[in-house]
Amino acid sequence: MSGMTLLVSDPDRYHDVYSNGFARIAMKETVLQEISQYFDEHVMTKLTGAFPAEDQFNLLGVGVGEGHHEQHFLKTLGSHFSSIMNVAVDRNEHLLESFKINACGSTPDEKSHRDMQWFNGTLQQFFDESPLANCKYNLISAIYSMHHVGDIETTFTRLASMVKDNGVIIIVLSESTLVEETLLQNTWLPASYGTHEKLTKEKVITFAKQRGYTIDVRKMNIKWDLTDLFEEKSELGDKLVDSLTSVAHFRRTVPAEKLNELISFWRSFCSNGEDGRLYAPADDVIITAST
């Protein structure tokens, strides 16, 4: 269908949709708290037991966005490791710039020296163009970004080759059928997965185990409040529609019958909360792979 623009091709709209739209229903504070607690209690135990505090610690963040999770990782790592090189990769310049500003404005632990490196581009471009792709990392994080990488087997194999012995890969996935099924079942959408299989935790776990990794999985109980999605004149609803379809200004550019089909489709995934709002499960999971 002509006239549709991929959301990632409109950086300003992309930033607006996720910062002022999806962020309002994604329970970011709860997600940040759960991931941070898991990192502090489980991942740090592995890392501090495997690597000397005086060695340089290398952290690679894939699809970091504004870097909220990576900033917590840096703070916790900085309380133990004396030197950290942080490499942040994201295709969205606005989000990466926000990470830069926040990172520069924070006060790291005095015992930790930070070397911050930035790469604005896709993960594949990072692999192809950056000398930092030849480094070995103690920790690689991919928080809600693995569904953007395409071939998960090839990508995971490449990332695994970049991890030091005894290093850790931490991946956070949202298995929400609402997002996945929207792209799987509507092949007319430009970002549609078409005949490709959706990314699931089972697929990631299988690939990781085949490569000799020990896997730990933690499920988060997160629900999205999608009430505004079904309100025709809601500005937040417009942004939610864009985030679910990966199309910029979807309601302005797509025929009404197509929009109505999707509205009915999305409604079938929602349930009524005690507060009268409409909620859909996100099914978010934390996966750690370690050798």
mmCIF file of C-alpha atoms in Angstrom:
data_model
loop_
_atom_site.group_PDB
_atom_site.id
_atom_site.type_symbol
_atom_site.label_atom_id
_atom_site.label_comp_id
_atom_site.label_asym_id
_atom_site.label_seq_id
_atom_site.Cartn_x
_atom_site.Cartn_y
_atom_site.Cartn_z
ATOM 1 C CA MET A 1 0.000 0.000 0.000
ATOM 2 C CA SER A 2 1.494 3.332 -1.077
ATOM 3 C CA GLY A 3 1.746 6.486 0.992
ATOM 4 C CA MET A 4 3.035 4.896 4.193
ATOM 5 C CA THR A 5 6.332 5.984 5.724
ATOM 6 C CA LEU A 6 8.244 3.688 8.039
ATOM 7 C CA LEU A 7 8.413 5.180 11.494
ATOM 8 C CA VAL A 8 12.186 4.717 11.652
ATOM 9 C CA SER A 9 12.478 6.815 8.474
ATOM 10 C CA ASP A 10 10.976 9.831 10.251
ATOM 11 C CA PRO A 11 13.353 10.482 13.195
ATOM 12 C CA ASP A 12 11.306 13.328 14.684
ATOM 13 C CA ARG A 13 8.086 11.319 14.692
ATOM 14 C CA TYR A 14 9.933 8.222 15.930
ATOM 15 C CA HIS A 15 11.265 10.153 18.906
ATOM 16 C CA ASP A 16 7.874 11.698 19.635
ATOM 17 C CA VAL A 17 6.019 8.371 19.368
ATOM 18 C CA TYR A 18 8.278 6.505 21.753
ATOM 19 C CA SER A 19 9.203 9.304 24.163
ATOM 20 C CA ASN A 20 5.756 10.904 24.463
ATOM 21 C CA GLY A 21 3.523 8.037 23.376
ATOM 22 C CA PHE A 22 4.590 4.468 23.990
ATOM 23 C CA ALA A 23 6.626 5.476 27.065
ATOM 24 C CA ARG A 24 3.382 6.542 28.761
ATOM 25 C CA ILE A 25 1.856 3.059 28.625
ATOM 26 C CA ALA A 26 4.941 0.842 28.794
ATOM 27 C CA MET A 27 5.393 1.027 32.605
ATOM 28 C CA LYS A 28 8.986 2.125 32.056
ATOM 29 C CA GLU A 29 9.659 2.848 35.710
ATOM 30 C CA THR A 30 8.465 -0.615 36.732
ATOM 31 C CA VAL A 31 10.471 -2.244 33.946
ATOM 32 C CA LEU A 32 13.579 -0.244 34.856
ATOM 33 C CA GLN A 33 13.211 -1.207 38.503
ATOM 34 C CA GLU A 34 12.788 -4.918 37.765
ATOM 35 C CA ILE A 35 15.688 -5.084 35.303
ATOM 36 C CA SER A 36 17.920 -3.030 37.594
ATOM 37 C CA GLN A 37 17.161 -5.246 40.577
ATOM 38 C CA TYR A 38 17.815 -8.388 38.543
ATOM 39 C CA PHE A 39 21.097 -6.933 37.270
ATOM 40 C CA ASP A 40 22.276 -5.936 40.744
ATOM 41 C CA GLU A 41 21.344 -9.225 42.391
ATOM 42 C CA HIS A 42 22.210 -11.752 39.684
ATOM 43 C CA VAL A 43 24.295 -10.375 36.830
ATOM 44 C CA MET A 44 26.734 -8.438 39.010
ATOM 45 C CA THR A 45 27.424 -11.574 41.030
ATOM 46 C CA LYS A 46 28.541 -13.357 37.870
ATOM 47 C CA LEU A 47 30.618 -10.432 36.625
ATOM 48 C CA THR A 48 32.414 -9.616 39.874
ATOM 49 C CA GLY A 49 33.203 -13.284 40.357
ATOM 50 C CA ALA A 50 34.627 -13.613 36.847
ATOM 51 C CA PHE A 51 36.664 -10.444 36.305
ATOM 52 C CA PRO A 52 39.250 -8.592 38.446
ATOM 53 C CA ALA A 53 38.112 -5.186 39.642
ATOM 54 C CA GLU A 54 41.291 -3.529 38.368
ATOM 55 C CA ASP A 55 40.843 -4.737 34.772
ATOM 56 C CA GLN A 56 39.080 -2.565 32.195
ATOM 57 C CA PHE A 57 35.438 -3.592 31.908
ATOM 58 C CA ASN A 58 33.912 -3.326 28.412
ATOM 59 C CA LEU A 59 30.157 -2.861 28.026
ATOM 60 C CA LEU A 60 28.369 -2.887 24.654
ATOM 61 C CA GLY A 61 24.779 -1.630 24.534
ATOM 62 C CA VAL A 62 22.725 -2.595 21.467
ATOM 63 C CA GLY A 63 19.785 -0.309 20.678
ATOM 64 C CA VAL A 64 20.255 1.746 23.838
ATOM 65 C CA GLY A 65 17.645 4.428 23.176
ATOM 66 C CA GLU A 66 17.993 7.065 25.876
ATOM 67 C CA GLY A 67 20.213 4.714 27.865
ATOM 68 C CA HIS A 68 18.192 4.452 31.071
ATOM 69 C CA HIS A 69 19.102 0.814 31.651
ATOM 70 C CA GLU A 70 22.709 1.228 30.564
ATOM 71 C CA GLN A 71 23.131 4.166 32.940
ATOM 72 C CA HIS A 72 22.078 1.955 35.827
ATOM 73 C CA PHE A 73 24.465 -0.757 34.663
ATOM 74 C CA LEU A 74 27.274 1.802 34.551
ATOM 75 C CA LYS A 75 26.520 3.051 38.040
ATOM 76 C CA THR A 76 26.500 -0.453 39.513
ATOM 77 C CA LEU A 77 29.573 -1.572 37.560
ATOM 78 C CA GLY A 78 31.361 1.624 38.570
ATOM 79 C CA SER A 79 31.019 0.726 42.231
ATOM 80 C CA HIS A 80 33.317 -2.262 41.636
ATOM 81 C CA PHE A 81 35.352 -1.928 38.443
ATOM 82 C CA SER A 82 38.000 0.797 38.273
ATOM 83 C CA SER A 83 37.786 1.412 34.508
ATOM 84 C CA ILE A 84 34.843 1.018 32.124
ATOM 85 C CA MET A 85 34.564 1.433 28.368
ATOM 86 C CA ASN A 86 30.923 1.860 27.407
ATOM 87 C CA VAL A 87 29.972 1.503 23.729
ATOM 88 C CA ALA A 88 26.424 2.624 22.900
ATOM 89 C CA VAL A 89 24.806 1.752 19.558
ATOM 90 C CA ASP A 90 21.485 3.154 18.370
ATOM 91 C CA ARG A 91 20.040 4.055 14.978
ATOM 92 C CA ASN A 92 18.026 6.996 16.317
ATOM 93 C CA GLU A 93 20.136 10.131 16.667
ATOM 94 C CA HIS A 94 17.663 11.919 18.976
ATOM 95 C CA LEU A 95 17.557 9.080 21.500
ATOM 96 C CA LEU A 96 21.322 8.623 21.412
ATOM 97 C CA GLU A 97 21.809 12.345 21.974
ATOM 98 C CA SER A 98 19.570 12.132 25.059
ATOM 99 C CA PHE A 99 21.781 9.328 26.384
ATOM 100 C CA LYS A 100 24.860 11.484 25.792
ATOM 101 C CA ILE A 101 23.362 14.437 27.665
ATOM 102 C CA ASN A 102 22.242 12.287 30.593
ATOM 103 C CA ALA A 103 25.573 10.465 30.748
ATOM 104 C CA CYS A 104 27.536 13.703 30.766
ATOM 105 C CA GLY A 105 25.287 15.151 33.434
ATOM 106 C CA SER A 106 25.596 12.193 35.802
ATOM 107 C CA THR A 107 28.237 11.804 38.481
ATOM 108 C CA PRO A 108 29.930 8.421 38.232
ATOM 109 C CA ASP A 109 31.519 6.685 41.194
ATOM 110 C CA GLU A 110 34.871 8.359 41.846
ATOM 111 C CA LYS A 111 36.763 5.076 41.757
ATOM 112 C CA SER A 112 35.579 4.338 38.211
ATOM 113 C CA HIS A 113 36.964 5.907 35.027
ATOM 114 C CA ARG A 114 34.533 5.900 32.092
ATOM 115 C CA ASP A 115 35.358 5.941 28.401
ATOM 116 C CA MET A 116 32.092 6.617 26.542
ATOM 117 C CA GLN A 117 31.879 5.689 22.855
ATOM 118 C CA TRP A 118 28.863 6.400 20.620
ATOM 119 C CA PHE A 119 27.752 4.858 17.329
ATOM 120 C CA ASN A 120 24.726 6.280 15.511
ATOM 121 C CA GLY A 121 23.523 3.576 13.119
ATOM 122 C CA THR A 122 22.140 0.061 12.926
ATOM 123 C CA LEU A 123 23.826 -2.894 14.563
ATOM 124 C CA GLN A 124 24.826 -4.196 11.125
ATOM 125 C CA GLN A 125 26.450 -0.859 10.316
ATOM 126 C CA PHE A 126 28.300 -1.073 13.624
ATOM 127 C CA PHE A 127 29.551 -4.552 12.687
ATOM 128 C CA ASP A 128 30.633 -3.356 9.231
ATOM 129 C CA GLU A 129 32.037 0.089 9.992
ATOM 130 C CA SER A 130 33.244 0.431 13.572
ATOM 131 C CA PRO A 131 36.637 -0.834 14.837
ATOM 132 C CA LEU A 132 34.893 -1.236 18.206
ATOM 133 C CA ALA A 133 33.122 -4.266 16.720
ATOM 134 C CA ASN A 134 36.488 -6.038 16.941
ATOM 135 C CA CYS A 135 36.704 -5.563 20.718
ATOM 136 C CA LYS A 136 35.856 -8.177 23.314
ATOM 137 C CA TYR A 137 33.193 -7.266 25.865
ATOM 138 C CA ASN A 138 32.562 -8.393 29.423
ATOM 139 C CA LEU A 139 28.875 -7.564 29.054
ATOM 140 C CA ILE A 140 26.592 -7.059 26.052
ATOM 141 C CA SER A 141 23.097 -5.687 26.647
ATOM 142 C CA ALA A 142 20.194 -5.709 24.204
ATOM 143 C CA ILE A 143 17.190 -4.220 25.987
ATOM 144 C CA TYR A 144 14.066 -4.401 23.785
ATOM 145 C CA SER A 145 16.196 -4.213 20.639
ATOM 146 C CA MET A 146 16.707 -7.757 19.343
ATOM 147 C CA HIS A 147 13.467 -7.730 17.329
ATOM 148 C CA HIS A 148 15.047 -5.014 15.136
ATOM 149 C CA VAL A 149 18.134 -7.007 14.116
ATOM 150 C CA GLY A 150 16.628 -9.325 11.493
ATOM 151 C CA ASP A 151 18.365 -12.712 11.425
ATOM 152 C CA ILE A 152 18.610 -13.557 15.131
ATOM 153 C CA GLU A 153 20.865 -16.586 14.604
ATOM 154 C CA THR A 154 23.460 -14.628 12.628
ATOM 155 C CA THR A 155 23.267 -11.655 14.985
ATOM 156 C CA PHE A 156 23.517 -13.707 18.162
ATOM 157 C CA THR A 157 26.456 -15.659 16.718
ATOM 158 C CA ARG A 158 28.266 -12.404 15.963
ATOM 159 C CA LEU A 159 27.543 -10.932 19.378
ATOM 160 C CA ALA A 160 28.605 -14.160 21.083
ATOM 161 C CA SER A 161 31.948 -13.969 19.277
ATOM 162 C CA MET A 162 32.467 -10.533 20.855
ATOM 163 C CA VAL A 163 31.981 -11.688 24.453
ATOM 164 C CA LYS A 164 34.978 -12.441 26.663
ATOM 165 C CA ASP A 165 35.267 -15.844 28.312
ATOM 166 C CA ASN A 166 32.942 -15.829 31.357
ATOM 167 C CA GLY A 167 31.162 -12.765 29.969
ATOM 168 C CA VAL A 168 27.400 -12.207 29.955
ATOM 169 C CA ILE A 169 24.788 -11.281 27.342
ATOM 170 C CA ILE A 170 21.598 -9.796 28.794
ATOM 171 C CA ILE A 171 18.564 -9.624 26.502
ATOM 172 C CA VAL A 172 15.125 -8.234 27.305
ATOM 173 C CA LEU A 173 12.256 -9.167 25.005
ATOM 174 C CA SER A 174 8.620 -8.214 24.851
ATOM 175 C CA GLU A 175 6.669 -11.174 23.538
ATOM 176 C CA SER A 176 3.448 -9.222 23.286
ATOM 177 C CA THR A 177 1.315 -10.921 20.670
ATOM 178 C CA LEU A 178 -0.244 -7.521 20.036
ATOM 179 C CA VAL A 179 2.906 -6.166 18.414
ATOM 180 C CA GLU A 180 4.161 -9.393 16.909
ATOM 181 C CA GLU A 181 0.842 -10.535 15.478
ATOM 182 C CA THR A 182 0.086 -7.082 14.058
ATOM 183 C CA LEU A 183 3.152 -7.347 11.833
ATOM 184 C CA LEU A 184 2.818 -11.056 11.177
ATOM 185 C CA GLN A 185 -0.814 -11.013 10.082
ATOM 186 C CA ASN A 186 -0.905 -7.718 8.196
ATOM 187 C CA THR A 187 1.513 -8.218 5.339
ATOM 188 C CA TRP A 188 0.457 -4.934 3.740
ATOM 189 C CA LEU A 189 2.287 -3.055 6.505
ATOM 190 C CA PRO A 190 5.753 -1.964 5.307
ATOM 191 C CA ALA A 191 7.422 -3.336 8.460
ATOM 192 C CA SER A 192 5.535 -6.631 8.274
ATOM 193 C CA TYR A 193 7.443 -9.760 9.165
ATOM 194 C CA GLY A 194 5.547 -11.449 6.336
ATOM 195 C CA THR A 195 6.405 -15.122 6.315
ATOM 196 C CA HIS A 196 9.257 -14.716 8.806
ATOM 197 C CA GLU A 197 8.892 -16.302 12.201
ATOM 198 C CA LYS A 198 8.548 -13.920 15.104
ATOM 199 C CA LEU A 199 11.327 -13.611 17.636
ATOM 200 C CA THR A 200 10.531 -15.576 20.791
ATOM 201 C CA LYS A 201 12.390 -16.337 23.978
ATOM 202 C CA GLU A 202 12.423 -20.003 22.963
ATOM 203 C CA LYS A 203 14.321 -19.143 19.787
ATOM 204 C CA VAL A 204 16.884 -17.047 21.649
ATOM 205 C CA ILE A 205 17.319 -19.729 24.312
ATOM 206 C CA THR A 206 17.748 -22.457 21.702
ATOM 207 C CA PHE A 207 20.450 -20.527 19.806
ATOM 208 C CA ALA A 208 22.264 -19.666 23.028
ATOM 209 C CA LYS A 209 22.225 -23.222 24.366
ATOM 210 C CA GLN A 210 23.494 -24.552 21.050
ATOM 211 C CA ARG A 211 26.534 -22.339 21.560
ATOM 212 C CA GLY A 212 27.211 -23.643 25.046
ATOM 213 C CA TYR A 213 25.685 -20.817 27.066
ATOM 214 C CA THR A 214 23.977 -21.253 30.420
ATOM 215 C CA ILE A 215 20.589 -19.543 30.340
ATOM 216 C CA ASP A 216 18.547 -17.843 33.037
ATOM 217 C CA VAL A 217 15.060 -16.470 32.340
ATOM 218 C CA ARG A 218 13.019 -14.051 34.453
ATOM 219 C CA LYS A 219 9.462 -13.099 33.472
ATOM 220 C CA MET A 220 8.137 -9.620 34.252
ATOM 221 C CA ASN A 221 4.448 -9.034 34.902
ATOM 222 C CA ILE A 222 3.859 -5.992 32.714
ATOM 223 C CA LYS A 223 0.574 -4.837 31.156
ATOM 224 C CA TRP A 224 -0.006 -2.007 28.707
ATOM 225 C CA ASP A 225 -2.878 0.429 29.221
ATOM 226 C CA LEU A 226 -4.198 0.786 25.660
ATOM 227 C CA THR A 227 -7.420 2.658 26.400
ATOM 228 C CA ASP A 228 -6.371 5.724 24.391
ATOM 229 C CA LEU A 229 -5.617 3.539 21.382
ATOM 230 C CA PHE A 230 -9.359 3.168 20.817
ATOM 231 C CA GLU A 231 -10.208 6.861 21.195
ATOM 232 C CA GLU A 232 -10.439 8.414 17.733
ATOM 233 C CA LYS A 233 -9.403 11.940 18.714
ATOM 234 C CA SER A 234 -6.704 10.999 21.201
ATOM 235 C CA GLU A 235 -3.227 12.333 20.427
ATOM 236 C CA LEU A 236 -1.754 9.570 22.597
ATOM 237 C CA GLY A 237 -3.884 7.078 20.667
ATOM 238 C CA ASP A 238 -2.391 8.315 17.382
ATOM 239 C CA LYS A 239 1.108 7.707 18.714
ATOM 240 C CA LEU A 240 0.214 4.253 19.999
ATOM 241 C CA VAL A 241 -1.164 3.331 16.571
ATOM 242 C CA ASP A 242 2.134 4.441 15.012
ATOM 243 C CA SER A 243 4.164 2.395 17.503
ATOM 244 C CA LEU A 244 2.144 -0.781 16.884
ATOM 245 C CA THR A 245 2.252 -0.487 13.081
ATOM 246 C CA SER A 246 5.748 1.055 12.746
ATOM 247 C CA VAL A 247 4.196 3.619 10.367
ATOM 248 C CA ALA A 248 4.545 7.371 10.835
ATOM 249 C CA HIS A 249 1.200 9.227 11.107
ATOM 250 C CA PHE A 250 -0.710 6.031 10.364
ATOM 251 C CA ARG A 251 -4.191 7.461 10.877
ATOM 252 C CA ARG A 252 -3.542 10.260 8.371
ATOM 253 C CA THR A 253 -2.231 8.050 5.585
ATOM 254 C CA VAL A 254 -4.172 4.776 5.698
ATOM 255 C CA PRO A 255 -7.774 4.201 4.552
ATOM 256 C CA ALA A 256 -10.372 4.148 7.330
ATOM 257 C CA GLU A 257 -11.358 0.549 6.638
ATOM 258 C CA LYS A 258 -7.798 -0.639 7.230
ATOM 259 C CA LEU A 259 -7.592 1.304 10.481
ATOM 260 C CA ASN A 260 -10.932 -0.110 11.637
ATOM 261 C CA GLU A 261 -9.751 -3.640 10.899
ATOM 262 C CA LEU A 262 -6.706 -3.107 13.081
ATOM 263 C CA ILE A 263 -8.722 -1.462 15.860
ATOM 264 C CA SER A 264 -10.951 -4.546 16.047
ATOM 265 C CA PHE A 265 -7.883 -6.789 15.915
ATOM 266 C CA TRP A 266 -6.170 -4.955 18.803
ATOM 267 C CA ARG A 267 -9.349 -4.883 20.886
ATOM 268 C CA SER A 268 -9.496 -8.695 20.802
ATOM 269 C CA PHE A 269 -6.225 -8.821 22.772
ATOM 270 C CA CYS A 270 -7.382 -6.494 25.542
ATOM 271 C CA SER A 271 -9.205 -7.163 28.775
ATOM 272 C CA ASN A 272 -11.039 -4.796 31.097
ATOM 273 C CA GLY A 273 -9.235 -3.834 34.268
ATOM 274 C CA GLU A 274 -10.955 -3.168 37.569
ATOM 275 C CA ASP A 275 -10.489 0.545 36.835
ATOM 276 C CA GLY A 276 -12.422 0.239 33.567
ATOM 277 C CA ARG A 277 -9.306 0.694 31.450
ATOM 278 C CA LEU A 278 -8.284 -1.655 28.633
ATOM 279 C CA TYR A 279 -5.078 -3.645 29.146
ATOM 280 C CA ALA A 280 -2.983 -5.978 26.997
ATOM 281 C CA PRO A 281 -0.227 -8.256 28.361
ATOM 282 C CA ALA A 282 3.317 -7.401 27.299
ATOM 283 C CA ASP A 283 4.899 -10.725 28.382
ATOM 284 C CA ASP A 284 8.309 -9.153 28.952
ATOM 285 C CA VAL A 285 11.211 -11.467 29.807
ATOM 286 C CA ILE A 286 14.823 -11.018 30.894
ATOM 287 C CA ILE A 287 17.251 -13.565 29.449
ATOM 288 C CA THR A 288 20.887 -13.855 30.477
ATOM 289 C CA ALA A 289 23.359 -16.024 28.572
ATOM 290 C CA SER A 290 26.688 -16.784 30.240
ATOM 291 C CA THR A 291 29.492 -19.282 29.749
#
